[in-house]
Each structure stands twice: as C-alpha cells, then as structure tokens.
Amino acid sequence: MRSVPRILRIACAAVALPVVVNGCSGGGTEPARVATTVVITPGTASFTAIGQTQQFAAVVKDQNGDTLVNAGVTWSSGNTAVVSISPSGLATAVANGTAQVTATSGTARQNVNVTVTQVAASILKVSGDAQTGTVGQALAQPLVVQVNDANANAIAVITVNFT
C-alpha cells in the first residue's frame, strides 16, 4: 500500500470541502417570504369625543405564519371625515359616524371598524338665564345651553330637557 504525501491530502481536502458543504445545502433556495396576513390590534375602536385618539398596531405574517419583522405597513381611513389616521397608525376622531381603518403590507390588508359617537360630558349656559316671568307663560328669551363631549367639543344634535 502506497502512502499519499501530506501536502496532497491537504490539497484534496481543500478542493472537496466546498463540494461537500454545497451538496449538503440541498442545492435550492428557500422561497421568498411574502406578506399574506395583517393583524391589527385593537380589533375595533369606539370614540366618545371628537379629538380622542387610539393607537393601532399591525403585525404582518408571511405564508408560513411567521412574523415579518420590519415589514412596511401603510395606514388609511375609509372615511377621513369621521376618522383620520397617521402613518404610524394613530387614529383621531373627527366627527360622529363610522369608518374602517385599514393596514396594508404588500398585497395583505386588514380592516377594523371605528365608531365615533359623542357622549355628553358637560352643559354650559349660553343665554336666557336670570329671567323672570309669569307661571305658565313663555319667557321673553329662550334658555340656551351648549352640551359638550369630554374634549369640550359641542355636540350638534342632542335633546336637552329642562325641569
């Protein structure tokens, strides 16, 4: 049996190693990760005052259900007259009504419903106080008040009962 010189063995190993390593990789590449799902939290929002805000967050998942870290998300409002949305997902109530807020990443998108219904938080006297009159007769000037939400925005259509 003949002995192979040491330098020849090292040279053969250097040439064979890349072949072995490349052969073990399967010869293929993994498919590109694609955004297929967007999950928005919270899943809904209800505002009770104009100017009230809600921060939304979006998690983007790929075709394997794995989270795509640093995936770009674009936010939009289906009714900007009711709810505005910033590029970071901060929604702001603009007026009473409903809207859908949408997060989009690639072709994946998700909607959440947002409702704005002002709730009375305070009543301010506008005019008509300090009048005197006869019982059972109308006063000379009407009593006028303004009903505001928690952010001091007037509520346009609301019934006020005086007793």
mmCIF file of C-alpha atoms in Angstrom:
data_model
loop_
_atom_site.group_PDB
_atom_site.id
_atom_site.type_symbol
_atom_site.label_atom_id
_atom_site.label_comp_id
_atom_site.label_asym_id
_atom_site.label_seq_id
_atom_site.Cartn_x
_atom_site.Cartn_y
_atom_site.Cartn_z
ATOM 1 C CA MET A 1 0.000 0.000 0.000
ATOM 2 C CA ARG A 2 1.382 3.280 -1.039
ATOM 3 C CA SER A 3 1.449 6.369 1.213
ATOM 4 C CA VAL A 4 -0.054 9.666 -0.027
ATOM 5 C CA PRO A 5 2.087 12.664 0.818
ATOM 6 C CA ARG A 6 0.639 15.005 3.433
ATOM 7 C CA ILE A 7 0.522 18.046 1.125
ATOM 8 C CA LEU A 8 -1.549 16.089 -1.405
ATOM 9 C CA ARG A 9 -4.041 15.069 1.286
ATOM 10 C CA ILE A 10 -4.464 18.741 2.378
ATOM 11 C CA ALA A 11 -4.953 19.866 -1.231
ATOM 12 C CA CYS A 12 -7.607 17.192 -1.847
ATOM 13 C CA ALA A 13 -9.446 18.162 1.339
ATOM 14 C CA ALA A 14 -9.427 21.851 0.354
ATOM 15 C CA VAL A 15 -10.961 21.044 -3.031
ATOM 16 C CA ALA A 16 -13.523 18.556 -1.672
ATOM 17 C CA LEU A 17 -14.789 20.672 1.262
ATOM 18 C CA PRO A 18 -16.793 23.211 -0.828
ATOM 19 C CA VAL A 19 -18.369 20.349 -2.769
ATOM 20 C CA VAL A 20 -19.473 18.648 0.449
ATOM 21 C CA VAL A 21 -20.773 21.873 2.002
ATOM 22 C CA ASN A 22 -22.676 22.912 -1.144
ATOM 23 C CA GLY A 23 -24.017 19.423 -1.564
ATOM 24 C CA CYS A 24 -25.489 19.488 1.957
ATOM 25 C CA SER A 25 -27.443 22.694 1.336
ATOM 26 C CA GLY A 26 -29.986 20.866 -0.784
ATOM 27 C CA GLY A 27 -28.949 22.757 -3.895
ATOM 28 C CA GLY A 28 -32.063 25.001 -3.736
ATOM 29 C CA THR A 29 -33.083 28.258 -2.180
ATOM 30 C CA GLU A 30 -35.942 28.984 0.194
ATOM 31 C CA PRO A 31 -38.932 30.756 -1.346
ATOM 32 C CA ALA A 32 -39.121 34.473 -0.655
ATOM 33 C CA ARG A 33 -41.127 35.436 2.422
ATOM 34 C CA VAL A 34 -44.281 37.276 1.348
ATOM 35 C CA ALA A 35 -46.764 39.215 3.488
ATOM 36 C CA THR A 36 -50.034 37.264 3.437
ATOM 37 C CA THR A 37 -51.754 38.384 6.648
ATOM 38 C CA VAL A 38 -52.013 41.589 8.658
ATOM 39 C CA VAL A 39 -53.360 41.503 12.220
ATOM 40 C CA ILE A 40 -54.460 44.830 13.742
ATOM 41 C CA THR A 41 -54.787 45.465 17.458
ATOM 42 C CA PRO A 42 -57.064 46.537 18.912
ATOM 43 C CA GLY A 43 -59.607 44.837 16.659
ATOM 44 C CA THR A 44 -62.137 47.693 16.935
ATOM 45 C CA ALA A 45 -62.406 51.169 18.426
ATOM 46 C CA SER A 46 -65.188 53.406 19.738
ATOM 47 C CA PHE A 47 -64.656 57.102 20.380
ATOM 48 C CA THR A 48 -66.903 59.203 22.626
ATOM 49 C CA ALA A 49 -65.312 62.604 21.956
ATOM 50 C CA ILE A 50 -64.031 64.494 18.938
ATOM 51 C CA GLY A 51 -60.234 64.609 19.075
ATOM 52 C CA GLN A 52 -59.993 61.350 21.027
ATOM 53 C CA THR A 53 -57.182 59.098 19.758
ATOM 54 C CA GLN A 54 -56.385 55.391 19.568
ATOM 55 C CA GLN A 55 -53.011 53.913 18.621
ATOM 56 C CA PHE A 56 -53.327 50.878 16.361
ATOM 57 C CA ALA A 57 -50.561 48.313 15.820
ATOM 58 C CA ALA A 58 -50.149 45.874 12.946
ATOM 59 C CA VAL A 59 -48.328 42.545 12.872
ATOM 60 C CA VAL A 60 -47.504 41.243 9.396
ATOM 61 C CA LYS A 61 -47.228 37.478 8.839
ATOM 62 C CA ASP A 62 -45.790 35.535 5.909
ATOM 63 C CA GLN A 63 -47.078 32.464 4.051
ATOM 64 C CA ASN A 64 -45.755 30.240 6.868
ATOM 65 C CA GLY A 65 -47.490 32.228 9.606
ATOM 66 C CA ASP A 66 -44.194 33.690 10.795
ATOM 67 C CA THR A 67 -43.965 37.366 11.751
ATOM 68 C CA LEU A 68 -42.237 39.571 9.201
ATOM 69 C CA VAL A 69 -40.179 41.913 11.360
ATOM 70 C CA ASN A 70 -39.774 45.417 9.897
ATOM 71 C CA ALA A 71 -42.451 44.841 7.235
ATOM 72 C CA GLY A 72 -43.731 48.154 5.931
ATOM 73 C CA VAL A 73 -47.337 48.988 6.804
ATOM 74 C CA THR A 74 -49.476 51.683 5.211
ATOM 75 C CA TRP A 75 -52.499 53.002 7.144
ATOM 76 C CA SER A 76 -55.659 54.504 5.646
ATOM 77 C CA SER A 77 -59.152 55.569 6.679
ATOM 78 C CA GLY A 78 -62.200 54.671 4.636
ATOM 79 C CA ASN A 79 -63.915 57.854 5.835
ATOM 80 C CA THR A 80 -61.496 60.667 6.689
ATOM 81 C CA ALA A 81 -64.439 62.943 7.550
ATOM 82 C CA VAL A 82 -65.044 60.663 10.580
ATOM 83 C CA VAL A 83 -61.597 59.263 11.465
ATOM 84 C CA SER A 84 -58.133 60.370 10.396
ATOM 85 C CA ILE A 85 -55.138 58.019 10.622
ATOM 86 C CA SER A 86 -51.446 58.908 10.769
ATOM 87 C CA PRO A 87 -48.649 56.985 9.019
ATOM 88 C CA SER A 88 -47.824 55.393 12.395
ATOM 89 C CA GLY A 89 -51.392 54.105 12.960
ATOM 90 C CA LEU A 90 -52.686 56.800 15.337
ATOM 91 C CA ALA A 91 -56.426 57.255 14.698
ATOM 92 C CA THR A 92 -58.177 60.509 15.642
ATOM 93 C CA ALA A 93 -61.950 61.061 15.880
ATOM 94 C CA VAL A 94 -63.017 63.894 13.555
ATOM 95 C CA ALA A 95 -66.839 63.687 13.554
ATOM 96 C CA ASN A 96 -69.704 61.386 14.522
ATOM 97 C CA GLY A 97 -70.095 58.360 12.264
ATOM 98 C CA THR A 98 -68.338 55.138 11.292
ATOM 99 C CA ALA A 99 -65.211 54.346 9.320
ATOM 100 C CA GLN A 100 -62.909 51.458 8.541
ATOM 101 C CA VAL A 101 -59.218 51.806 9.308
ATOM 102 C CA THR A 102 -57.038 49.662 7.030
ATOM 103 C CA ALA A 103 -53.466 48.411 7.428
ATOM 104 C CA THR A 104 -51.781 47.253 4.207
ATOM 105 C CA SER A 105 -48.465 45.469 3.690
ATOM 106 C CA GLY A 106 -47.775 44.411 0.119
ATOM 107 C CA THR A 107 -50.993 42.737 -1.042
ATOM 108 C CA ALA A 108 -52.049 41.775 2.500
ATOM 109 C CA ARG A 109 -54.566 44.000 4.253
ATOM 110 C CA GLN A 110 -56.851 44.059 7.286
ATOM 111 C CA ASN A 111 -59.708 46.379 8.300
ATOM 112 C CA VAL A 112 -61.053 47.353 11.703
ATOM 113 C CA ASN A 113 -64.310 49.185 12.360
ATOM 114 C CA VAL A 114 -64.204 52.510 14.167
ATOM 115 C CA THR A 115 -67.252 54.322 15.564
ATOM 116 C CA VAL A 116 -67.435 57.921 16.751
ATOM 117 C CA THR A 117 -70.462 58.804 18.911
ATOM 118 C CA GLN A 118 -70.057 61.862 21.090
ATOM 119 C CA VAL A 119 -71.263 61.462 24.667
ATOM 120 C CA ALA A 120 -72.376 64.417 26.789
ATOM 121 C CA ALA A 121 -69.843 65.313 29.448
ATOM 122 C CA SER A 122 -70.822 68.888 30.367
ATOM 123 C CA ILE A 123 -73.525 71.513 29.833
ATOM 124 C CA LEU A 124 -72.662 75.196 29.528
ATOM 125 C CA LYS A 125 -75.080 78.087 29.948
ATOM 126 C CA VAL A 126 -75.180 80.248 26.796
ATOM 127 C CA SER A 127 -78.082 82.653 27.334
ATOM 128 C CA GLY A 128 -81.555 83.166 28.775
ATOM 129 C CA ASP A 129 -80.806 82.849 32.474
ATOM 130 C CA ALA A 130 -81.866 85.300 35.230
ATOM 131 C CA GLN A 131 -85.255 85.990 33.598
ATOM 132 C CA THR A 132 -88.446 86.444 35.493
ATOM 133 C CA GLY A 133 -91.911 85.731 34.219
ATOM 134 C CA THR A 134 -95.404 84.553 34.989
ATOM 135 C CA VAL A 135 -96.030 80.920 35.821
ATOM 136 C CA GLY A 136 -97.396 79.054 32.794
ATOM 137 C CA GLN A 137 -96.238 81.742 30.334
ATOM 138 C CA ALA A 138 -93.238 81.576 27.993
ATOM 139 C CA LEU A 139 -90.179 83.565 28.958
ATOM 140 C CA ALA A 140 -89.171 86.515 26.779
ATOM 141 C CA GLN A 141 -85.932 84.806 25.670
ATOM 142 C CA PRO A 142 -85.289 81.090 25.164
ATOM 143 C CA LEU A 143 -82.990 79.236 27.539
ATOM 144 C CA VAL A 144 -79.901 78.219 25.520
ATOM 145 C CA VAL A 145 -77.226 75.747 26.602
ATOM 146 C CA GLN A 146 -74.353 74.008 24.880
ATOM 147 C CA VAL A 147 -73.705 70.316 25.504
ATOM 148 C CA ASN A 148 -70.046 69.280 25.151
ATOM 149 C CA ASP A 149 -68.177 65.986 24.950
ATOM 150 C CA ALA A 150 -65.200 65.136 27.182
ATOM 151 C CA ASN A 151 -62.868 67.209 24.980
ATOM 152 C CA ALA A 152 -65.129 70.320 25.190
ATOM 153 C CA ASN A 153 -66.438 69.892 21.629
ATOM 154 C CA ALA A 154 -70.069 70.893 21.123
ATOM 155 C CA ILE A 155 -72.498 68.077 20.334
ATOM 156 C CA ALA A 156 -74.564 69.243 17.386
ATOM 157 C CA VAL A 157 -77.801 67.269 17.760
ATOM 158 C CA ILE A 158 -78.823 66.354 21.287
ATOM 159 C CA THR A 159 -82.009 66.677 23.299
ATOM 160 C CA VAL A 160 -81.888 68.719 26.496
ATOM 161 C CA ASN A 161 -84.747 68.567 28.990
ATOM 162 C CA PHE A 162 -85.333 71.385 31.471
ATOM 163 C CA THR A 163 -87.307 70.879 34.669
#
